[in-house]
Amino acid sequence: MYEIKIRMADFGDPAVRALLMDVLGELSERYGGSGDDTPIGDDDFTPPDGAFFVADDGERLVGCAGWRRHGDDAELKRMFTARSIRGRGLGRRMLATIEESARAAGCRRLILETGDKQPEAIALYESAGYARIEDFGYYKDEADVRSFAKDL
């Protein structure tokens, strides 16, 4: 069995961009359209106002997650685990990495928005101590959005 390493990555790296196509593809399968139209700038995940992490199995990237500053909070974006690796705790490891990075940058909470067609993501967030908050962000007025937060 190989070890999956989580490391910081440049959001603009071609390998990261390729993985993000998988992220958007899966969101498109679940919700239709392009998957996620949330505006994201190339520098949104640049320290100290954000960070982007990937999970690398030694051959390819199998997961990712990033955070960007949202006032005093950090906003989780692009949390993803490849289908081939799901069920092995990688999502929980990625989430812990994001929380630690945002806390170290002085953020007081981690906030996120997901959708009702991602029950496994919702279950992960709730089991990790996240609670529902008032919807925010790009999709705040959509009926299927679910927003969560956790104090860091």
PDB file of C-alpha atoms in Angstrom, residues 31 36 38 75 77 112-118 122 132-148:
ATOM      1  CA  TYR A  31     -26.157  19.590 -10.226  1.00  0.00           C
ATOM      2  CA  ASP A  36     -19.732  25.550  -9.928  1.00  0.00           C
ATOM      3  CA  THR A  38     -18.367  30.630  -7.945  1.00  0.00           C
ATOM      4  CA  GLU A  75     -13.891  29.771   3.414  1.00  0.00           C
ATOM      5  CA  LYS A  77     -13.360  25.673  -1.407  1.00  0.00           C
ATOM      6  CA  LEU A 112     -18.309  26.459   3.667  1.00  0.00           C
ATOM      7  CA  GLU A 113     -21.178  25.997   1.316  1.00  0.00           C
ATOM      8  CA  THR A 114     -22.146  22.668  -0.193  1.00  0.00           C
ATOM      9  CA  GLY A 115     -25.306  21.285  -1.738  1.00  0.00           C
ATOM     10  CA  ASP A 116     -28.026  18.853  -0.806  1.00  0.00           C
ATOM     11  CA  LYS A 117     -26.870  16.454  -3.562  1.00  0.00           C
ATOM     12  CA  GLN A 118     -23.613  15.855  -1.668  1.00  0.00           C
ATOM     13  CA  ILE A 122     -22.595  16.951   4.590  1.00  0.00           C
ATOM     14  CA  ARG A 132     -25.547  24.931   9.798  1.00  0.00           C
ATOM     15  CA  ILE A 133     -25.314  28.697   9.412  1.00  0.00           C
ATOM     16  CA  GLU A 134     -27.192  31.256   7.357  1.00  0.00           C
ATOM     17  CA  ASP A 135     -26.416  30.694   3.694  1.00  0.00           C
ATOM     18  CA  PHE A 136     -23.788  32.998   2.219  1.00  0.00           C
ATOM     19  CA  GLY A 137     -21.705  33.325  -0.913  1.00  0.00           C
ATOM     20  CA  TYR A 138     -22.426  32.912  -4.569  1.00  0.00           C
ATOM     21  CA  TYR A 139     -25.216  30.334  -4.138  1.00  0.00           C
ATOM     22  CA  LYS A 140     -26.840  31.765  -0.969  1.00  0.00           C
ATOM     23  CA  ASP A 141     -30.241  32.186  -2.630  1.00  0.00           C
ATOM     24  CA  GLU A 142     -30.361  28.678  -4.120  1.00  0.00           C
ATOM     25  CA  ALA A 143     -32.760  26.217  -2.470  1.00  0.00           C
ATOM     26  CA  ASP A 144     -30.272  23.325  -2.512  1.00  0.00           C
ATOM     27  CA  VAL A 145     -27.339  25.160  -0.850  1.00  0.00           C
ATOM     28  CA  ARG A 146     -26.280  24.172   2.654  1.00  0.00           C
ATOM     29  CA  SER A 147     -23.837  26.404   4.564  1.00  0.00           C
ATOM     30  CA  PHE A 148     -21.844  25.276   7.582  1.00  0.00           C
TER      31      PHE A 148
END
